XYZ file of N, CA and C in Angstrom:
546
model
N 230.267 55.306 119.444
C 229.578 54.252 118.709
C 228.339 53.845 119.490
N 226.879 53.955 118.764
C 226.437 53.314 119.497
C 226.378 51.624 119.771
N 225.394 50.993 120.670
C 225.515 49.778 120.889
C 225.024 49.021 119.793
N 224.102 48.985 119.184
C 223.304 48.875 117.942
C 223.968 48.641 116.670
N 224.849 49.756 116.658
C 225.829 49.785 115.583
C 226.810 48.967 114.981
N 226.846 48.178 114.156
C 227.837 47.354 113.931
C 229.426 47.837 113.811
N 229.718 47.160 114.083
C 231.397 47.574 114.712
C 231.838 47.433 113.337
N 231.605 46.869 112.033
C 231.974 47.344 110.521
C 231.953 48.805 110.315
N 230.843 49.458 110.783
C 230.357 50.607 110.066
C 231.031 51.741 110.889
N 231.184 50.935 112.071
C 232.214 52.473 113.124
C 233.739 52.469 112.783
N 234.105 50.980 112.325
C 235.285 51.356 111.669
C 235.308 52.055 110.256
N 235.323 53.243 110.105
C 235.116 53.982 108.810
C 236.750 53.960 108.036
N 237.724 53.791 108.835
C 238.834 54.039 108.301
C 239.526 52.786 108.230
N 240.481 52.548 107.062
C 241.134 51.292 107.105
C 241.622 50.678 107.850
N 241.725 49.394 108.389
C 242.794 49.268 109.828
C 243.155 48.180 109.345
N 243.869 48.096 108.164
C 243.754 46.665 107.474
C 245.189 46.103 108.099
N 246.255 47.360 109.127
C 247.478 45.988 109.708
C 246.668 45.548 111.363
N 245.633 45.897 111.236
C 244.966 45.287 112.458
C 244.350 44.497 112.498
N 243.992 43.736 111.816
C 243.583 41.986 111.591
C 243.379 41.120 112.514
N 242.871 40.880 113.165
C 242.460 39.955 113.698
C 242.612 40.691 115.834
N 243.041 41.494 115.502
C 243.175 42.096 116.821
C 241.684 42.330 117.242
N 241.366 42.373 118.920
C 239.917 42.692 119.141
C 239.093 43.998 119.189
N 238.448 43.702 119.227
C 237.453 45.043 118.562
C 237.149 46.046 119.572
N 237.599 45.795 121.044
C 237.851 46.745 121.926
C 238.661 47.683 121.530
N 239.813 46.885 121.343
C 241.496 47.626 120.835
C 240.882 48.518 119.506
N 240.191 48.066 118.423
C 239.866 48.485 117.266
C 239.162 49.345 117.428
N 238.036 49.612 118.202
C 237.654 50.895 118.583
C 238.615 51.750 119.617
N 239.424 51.495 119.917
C 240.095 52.646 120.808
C 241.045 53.286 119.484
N 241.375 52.632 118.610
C 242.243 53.380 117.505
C 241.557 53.981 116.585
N 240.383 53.221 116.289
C 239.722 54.628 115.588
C 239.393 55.591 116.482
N 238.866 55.343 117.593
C 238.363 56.724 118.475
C 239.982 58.035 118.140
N 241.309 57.553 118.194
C 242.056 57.861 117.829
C 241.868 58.332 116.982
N 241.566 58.042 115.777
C 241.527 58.304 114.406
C 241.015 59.418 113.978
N 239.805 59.215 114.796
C 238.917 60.570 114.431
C 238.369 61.884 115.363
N 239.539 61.542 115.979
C 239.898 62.660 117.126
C 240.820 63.142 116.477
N 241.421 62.611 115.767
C 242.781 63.426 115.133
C 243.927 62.800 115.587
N 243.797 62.131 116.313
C 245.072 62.033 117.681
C 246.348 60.901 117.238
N 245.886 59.700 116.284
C 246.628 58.534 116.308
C 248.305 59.186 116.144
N 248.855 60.215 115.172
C 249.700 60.602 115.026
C 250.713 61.345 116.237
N 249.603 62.323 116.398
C 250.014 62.876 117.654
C 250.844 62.087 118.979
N 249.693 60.644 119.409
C 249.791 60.129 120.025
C 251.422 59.077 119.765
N 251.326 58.804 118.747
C 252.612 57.891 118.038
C 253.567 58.453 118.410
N 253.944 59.720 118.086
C 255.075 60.848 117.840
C 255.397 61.313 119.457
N 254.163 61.239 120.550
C 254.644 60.998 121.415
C 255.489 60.068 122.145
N 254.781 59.013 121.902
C 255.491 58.000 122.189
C 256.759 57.171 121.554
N 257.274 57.798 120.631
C 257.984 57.430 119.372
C 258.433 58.787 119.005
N 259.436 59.596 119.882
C 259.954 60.780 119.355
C 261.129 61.085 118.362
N 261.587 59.805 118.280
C 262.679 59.769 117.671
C 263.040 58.726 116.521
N 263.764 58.877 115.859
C 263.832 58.024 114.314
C 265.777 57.192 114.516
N 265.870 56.578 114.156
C 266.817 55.725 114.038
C 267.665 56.339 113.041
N 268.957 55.985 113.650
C 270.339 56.755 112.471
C 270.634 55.193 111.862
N 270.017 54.054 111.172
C 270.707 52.971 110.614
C 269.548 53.179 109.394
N 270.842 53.900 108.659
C 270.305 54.259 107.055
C 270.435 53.324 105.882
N 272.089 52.758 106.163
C 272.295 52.565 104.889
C 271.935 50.880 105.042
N 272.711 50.220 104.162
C 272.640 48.616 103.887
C 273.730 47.990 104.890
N 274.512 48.543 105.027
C 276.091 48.271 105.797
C 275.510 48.556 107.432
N 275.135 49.624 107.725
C 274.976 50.010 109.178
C 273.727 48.830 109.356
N 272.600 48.894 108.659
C 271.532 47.798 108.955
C 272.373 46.076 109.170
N 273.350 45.422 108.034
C 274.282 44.584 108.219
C 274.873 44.884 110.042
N 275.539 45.631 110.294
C 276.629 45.638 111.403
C 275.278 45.647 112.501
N 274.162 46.023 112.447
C 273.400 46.357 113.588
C 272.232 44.681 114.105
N 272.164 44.126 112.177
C 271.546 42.497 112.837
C 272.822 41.944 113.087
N 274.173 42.140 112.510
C 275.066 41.013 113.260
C 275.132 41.244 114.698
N 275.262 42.521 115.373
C 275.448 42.863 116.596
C 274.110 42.037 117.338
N 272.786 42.347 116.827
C 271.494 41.817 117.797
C 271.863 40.216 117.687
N 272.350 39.582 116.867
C 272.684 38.132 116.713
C 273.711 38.122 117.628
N 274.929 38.397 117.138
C 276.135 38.115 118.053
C 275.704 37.677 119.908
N 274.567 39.608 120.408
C 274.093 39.127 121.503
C 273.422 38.532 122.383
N 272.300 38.079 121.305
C 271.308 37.317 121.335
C 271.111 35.838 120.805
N 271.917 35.373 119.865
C 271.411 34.305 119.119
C 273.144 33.516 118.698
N 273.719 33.370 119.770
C 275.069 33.113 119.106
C 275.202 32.127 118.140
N 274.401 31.028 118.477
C 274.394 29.690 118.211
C 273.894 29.851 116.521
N 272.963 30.381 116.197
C 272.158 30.496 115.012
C 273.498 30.330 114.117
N 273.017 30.023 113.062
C 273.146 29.735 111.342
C 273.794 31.625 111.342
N 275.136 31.571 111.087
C 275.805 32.566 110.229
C 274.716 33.273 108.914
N 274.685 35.569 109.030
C 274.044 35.866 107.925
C 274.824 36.108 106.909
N 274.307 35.873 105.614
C 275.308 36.561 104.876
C 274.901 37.770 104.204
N 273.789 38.214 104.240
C 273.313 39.739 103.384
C 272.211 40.260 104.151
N 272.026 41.426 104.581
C 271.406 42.064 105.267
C 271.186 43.574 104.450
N 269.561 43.850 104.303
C 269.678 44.960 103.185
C 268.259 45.444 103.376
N 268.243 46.846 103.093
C 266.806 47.395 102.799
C 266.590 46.631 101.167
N 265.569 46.849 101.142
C 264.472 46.444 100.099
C 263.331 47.018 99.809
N 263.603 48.091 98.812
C 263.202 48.691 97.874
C 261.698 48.305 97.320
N 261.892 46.725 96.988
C 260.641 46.212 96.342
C 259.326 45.532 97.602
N 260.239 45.190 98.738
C 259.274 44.891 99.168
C 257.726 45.863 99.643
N 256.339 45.271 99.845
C 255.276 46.051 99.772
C 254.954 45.487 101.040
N 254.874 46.509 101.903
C 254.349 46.032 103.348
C 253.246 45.171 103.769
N 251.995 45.634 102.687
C 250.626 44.621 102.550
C 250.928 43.524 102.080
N 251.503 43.579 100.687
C 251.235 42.275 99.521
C 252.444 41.915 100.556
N 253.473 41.676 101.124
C 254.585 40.797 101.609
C 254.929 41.143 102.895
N 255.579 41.513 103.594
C 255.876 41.406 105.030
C 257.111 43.036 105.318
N 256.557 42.820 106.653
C 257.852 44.328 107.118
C 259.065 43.684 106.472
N 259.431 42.453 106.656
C 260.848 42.069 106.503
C 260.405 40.717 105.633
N 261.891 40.035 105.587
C 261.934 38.968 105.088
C 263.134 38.015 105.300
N 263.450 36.651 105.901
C 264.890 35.843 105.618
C 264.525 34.564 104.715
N 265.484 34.645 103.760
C 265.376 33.547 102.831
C 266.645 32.659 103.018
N 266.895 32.060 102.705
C 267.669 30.319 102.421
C 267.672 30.492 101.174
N 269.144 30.892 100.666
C 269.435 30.314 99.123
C 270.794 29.143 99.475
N 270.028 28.161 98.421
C 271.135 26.955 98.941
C 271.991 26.928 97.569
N 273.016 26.865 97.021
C 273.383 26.402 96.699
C 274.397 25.470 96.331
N 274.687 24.503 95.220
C 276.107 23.811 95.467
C 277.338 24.334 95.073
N 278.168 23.798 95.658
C 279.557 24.393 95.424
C 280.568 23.485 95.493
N 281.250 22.621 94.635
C 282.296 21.429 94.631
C 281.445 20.525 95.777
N 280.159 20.025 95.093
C 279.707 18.874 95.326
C 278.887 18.947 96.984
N 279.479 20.110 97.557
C 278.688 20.192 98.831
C 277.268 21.399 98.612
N 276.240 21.053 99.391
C 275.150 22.374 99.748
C 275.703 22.809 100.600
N 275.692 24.400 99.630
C 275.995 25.416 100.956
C 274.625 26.299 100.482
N 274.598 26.648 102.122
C 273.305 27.785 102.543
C 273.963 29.039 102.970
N 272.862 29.815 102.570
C 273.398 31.135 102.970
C 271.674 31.927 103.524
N 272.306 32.232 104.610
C 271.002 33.717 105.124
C 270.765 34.901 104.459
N 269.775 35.556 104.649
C 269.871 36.880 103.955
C 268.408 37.661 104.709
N 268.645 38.466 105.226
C 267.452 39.531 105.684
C 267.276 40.492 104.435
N 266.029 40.641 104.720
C 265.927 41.837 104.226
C 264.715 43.055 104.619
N 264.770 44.113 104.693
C 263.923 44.771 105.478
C 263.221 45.867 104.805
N 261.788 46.439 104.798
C 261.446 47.256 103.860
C 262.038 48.634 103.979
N 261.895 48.846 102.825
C 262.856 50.242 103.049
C 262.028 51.610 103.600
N 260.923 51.262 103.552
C 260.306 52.846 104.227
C 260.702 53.081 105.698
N 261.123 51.499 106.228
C 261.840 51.449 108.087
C 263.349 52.054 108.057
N 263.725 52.596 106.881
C 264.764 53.470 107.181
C 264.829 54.588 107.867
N 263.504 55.223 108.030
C 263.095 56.340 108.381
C 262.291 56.074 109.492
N 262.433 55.505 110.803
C 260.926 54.584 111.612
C 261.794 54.968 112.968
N 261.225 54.639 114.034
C 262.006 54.650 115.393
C 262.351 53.678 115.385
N 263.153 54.086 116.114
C 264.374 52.672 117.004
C 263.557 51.319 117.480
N 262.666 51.378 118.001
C 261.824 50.393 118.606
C 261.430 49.853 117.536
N 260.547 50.498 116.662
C 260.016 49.713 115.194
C 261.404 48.976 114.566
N 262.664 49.319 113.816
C 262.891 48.767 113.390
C 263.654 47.339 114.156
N 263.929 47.522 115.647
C 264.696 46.277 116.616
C 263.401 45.368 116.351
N 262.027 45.584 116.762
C 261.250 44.580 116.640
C 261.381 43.629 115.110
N 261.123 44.520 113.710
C 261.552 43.590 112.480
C 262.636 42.645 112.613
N 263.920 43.471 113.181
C 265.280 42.327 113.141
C 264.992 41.587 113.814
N 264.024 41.953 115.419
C 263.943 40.243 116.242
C 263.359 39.637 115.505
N 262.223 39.747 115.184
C 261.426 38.909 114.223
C 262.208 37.961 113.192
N 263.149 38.621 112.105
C 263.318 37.904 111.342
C 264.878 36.868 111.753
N 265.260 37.372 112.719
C 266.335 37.275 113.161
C 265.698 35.319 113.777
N 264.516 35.549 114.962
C 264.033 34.458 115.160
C 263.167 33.626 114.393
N 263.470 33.723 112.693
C 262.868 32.639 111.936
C 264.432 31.855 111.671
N 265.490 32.735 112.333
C 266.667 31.789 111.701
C 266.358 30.527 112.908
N 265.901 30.555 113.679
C 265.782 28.724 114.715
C 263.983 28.395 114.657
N 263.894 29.476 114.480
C 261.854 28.970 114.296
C 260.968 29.421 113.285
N 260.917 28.313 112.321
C 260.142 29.163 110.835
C 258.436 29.423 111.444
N 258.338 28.493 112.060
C 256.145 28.988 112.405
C 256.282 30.218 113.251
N 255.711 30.701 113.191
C 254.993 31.760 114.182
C 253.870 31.375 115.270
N 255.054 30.186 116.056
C 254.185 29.577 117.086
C 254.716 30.270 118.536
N 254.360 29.309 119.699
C 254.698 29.552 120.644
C 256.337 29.810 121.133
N 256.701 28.991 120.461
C 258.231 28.785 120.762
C 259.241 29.632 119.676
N 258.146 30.218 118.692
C 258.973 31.715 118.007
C 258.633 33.061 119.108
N 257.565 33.030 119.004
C 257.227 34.568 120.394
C 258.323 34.412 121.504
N 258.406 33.312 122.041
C 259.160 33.053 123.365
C 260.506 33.628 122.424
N 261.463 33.308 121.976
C 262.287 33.575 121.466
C 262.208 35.326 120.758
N 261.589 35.839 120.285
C 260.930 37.302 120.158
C 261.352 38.192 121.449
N 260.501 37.082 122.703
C 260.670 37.910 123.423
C 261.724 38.060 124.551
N 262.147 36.730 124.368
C 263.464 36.882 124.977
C 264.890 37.867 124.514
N 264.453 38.185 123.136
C 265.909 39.060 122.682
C 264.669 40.561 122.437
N 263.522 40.960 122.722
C 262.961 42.717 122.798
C 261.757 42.003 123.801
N 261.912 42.096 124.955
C 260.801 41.861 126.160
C 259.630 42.219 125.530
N 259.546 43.577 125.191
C 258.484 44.626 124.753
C 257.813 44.176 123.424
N 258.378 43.513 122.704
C 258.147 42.652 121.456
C 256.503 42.700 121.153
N 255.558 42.772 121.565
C 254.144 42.399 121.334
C 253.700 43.991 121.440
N 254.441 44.467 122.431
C 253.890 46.039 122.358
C 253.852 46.845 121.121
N 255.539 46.973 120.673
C 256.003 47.706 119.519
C 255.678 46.786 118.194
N 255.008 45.598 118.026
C 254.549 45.365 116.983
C 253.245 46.093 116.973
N 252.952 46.117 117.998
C 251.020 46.172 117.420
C 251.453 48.026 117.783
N 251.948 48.678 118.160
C 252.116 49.905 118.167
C 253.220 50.596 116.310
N 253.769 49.647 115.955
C 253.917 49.416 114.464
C 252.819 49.556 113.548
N 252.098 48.897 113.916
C 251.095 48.583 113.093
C 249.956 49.907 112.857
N 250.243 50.160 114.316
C 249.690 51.711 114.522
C 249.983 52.897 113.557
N 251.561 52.555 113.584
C 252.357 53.574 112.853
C 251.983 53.468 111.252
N 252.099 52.139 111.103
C 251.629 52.136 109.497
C 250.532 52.636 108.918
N 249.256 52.673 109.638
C 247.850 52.924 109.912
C 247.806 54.621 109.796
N 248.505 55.135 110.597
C 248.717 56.329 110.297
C 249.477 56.945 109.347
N 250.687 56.219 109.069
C 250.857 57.013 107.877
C 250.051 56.703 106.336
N 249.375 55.603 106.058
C 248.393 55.204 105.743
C 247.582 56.501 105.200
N 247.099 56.941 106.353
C 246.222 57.804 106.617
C 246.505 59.079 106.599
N 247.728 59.448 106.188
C 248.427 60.828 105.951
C 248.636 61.691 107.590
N 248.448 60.880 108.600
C 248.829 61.446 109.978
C 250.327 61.384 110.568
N 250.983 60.793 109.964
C 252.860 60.775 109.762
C 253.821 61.077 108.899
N 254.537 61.940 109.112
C 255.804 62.014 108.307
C 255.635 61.008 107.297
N 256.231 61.383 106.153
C 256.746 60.621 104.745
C 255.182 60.086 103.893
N 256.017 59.250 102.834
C 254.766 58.940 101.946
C 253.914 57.652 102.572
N 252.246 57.672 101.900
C 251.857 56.392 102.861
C 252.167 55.205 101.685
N 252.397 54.382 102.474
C 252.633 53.096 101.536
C 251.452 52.234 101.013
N 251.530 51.737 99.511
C 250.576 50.892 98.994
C 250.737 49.582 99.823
């Protein structure tokens, strides 16, 4: 790139899960990009894909990260890929609060849910989603005192998101396994 050049026009390729990240970082991934390499580079570092396929194994695998991490938290009750969710228009994951009554008392219930193209993702990608949504069950902002909690149950937590984001970018871009997502 030259110096001159506006840093719009050197990003030629989408980097739309890179938002707000700095434009150092943003040029080192396109330099990636158009070297060929972002994939390459991923697949190095990310050789392997996760055996938690179904709805049940994803269930037994956030109760387990809860059980060891989060004892105290609010009981889940449904844990599931999700089909509909769209990684852009809505989020990798999702936990909702359905309350309802039942002989005069509110009862609440948890529920994750996770997109389904992370059926197929490394191990690292999908532990980071469950911390994530796992720590909106004690902290709904995405402040200081949710990260701290992030990173107390995946240390690495800031790495394998923004190296996620990578991943999406590339398959995006037809440089990864499977279909790219709208």
């Amino acid at each position: 790139m030259h110096p001159e050049q506006p840093l719009g026009q050197a990003l030629r390729q989408p980097l739309r899960y890179l938002g707000g990240y700095p434009a150092h970082l943003l040029q080192q991934v396109q330099g990636l990009i158009d070297a060929g390499r972002l994939g390459e580079t991923l697949g190095q570092r990310y050789p392997t894909l996760h055996e938690v396929r179904t709805d049940k194994a994803l269930y037994d695998y956030v109760t387990e990260l809860k059980a060891r991490c989060m004892r105290s938290a609010d009981p889940i009750s449904k844990v599931a890929y999700d089909s509909k969710l769209k990684v852009i228009q809505h989020a990798l994951g999702t936990h909702t609060r359905v309350s309802r009554v039942q002989g005069g008392q509110l009862k609440a219930k948890r529920e994750i849910r996770i997109a389904s193209l992370f059926r197929e993702a490394p191990p690292e990608f999908l532990n980071m989603i469950v911390v994530h949504e796992l720590a909106h069950l004690k902290e709904r902002e995405h402040d200081k005192a949710f990260y701290q909690l992030c990173r107390h149950m995946s240390p690495d937590y800031h790495q394998h998101e923004f190296d996620l984001r990578l991943w999406l970018t590339a398959r995006d871009l037809g440089l990864m396994p499977g279909p790219a997502e709208a």
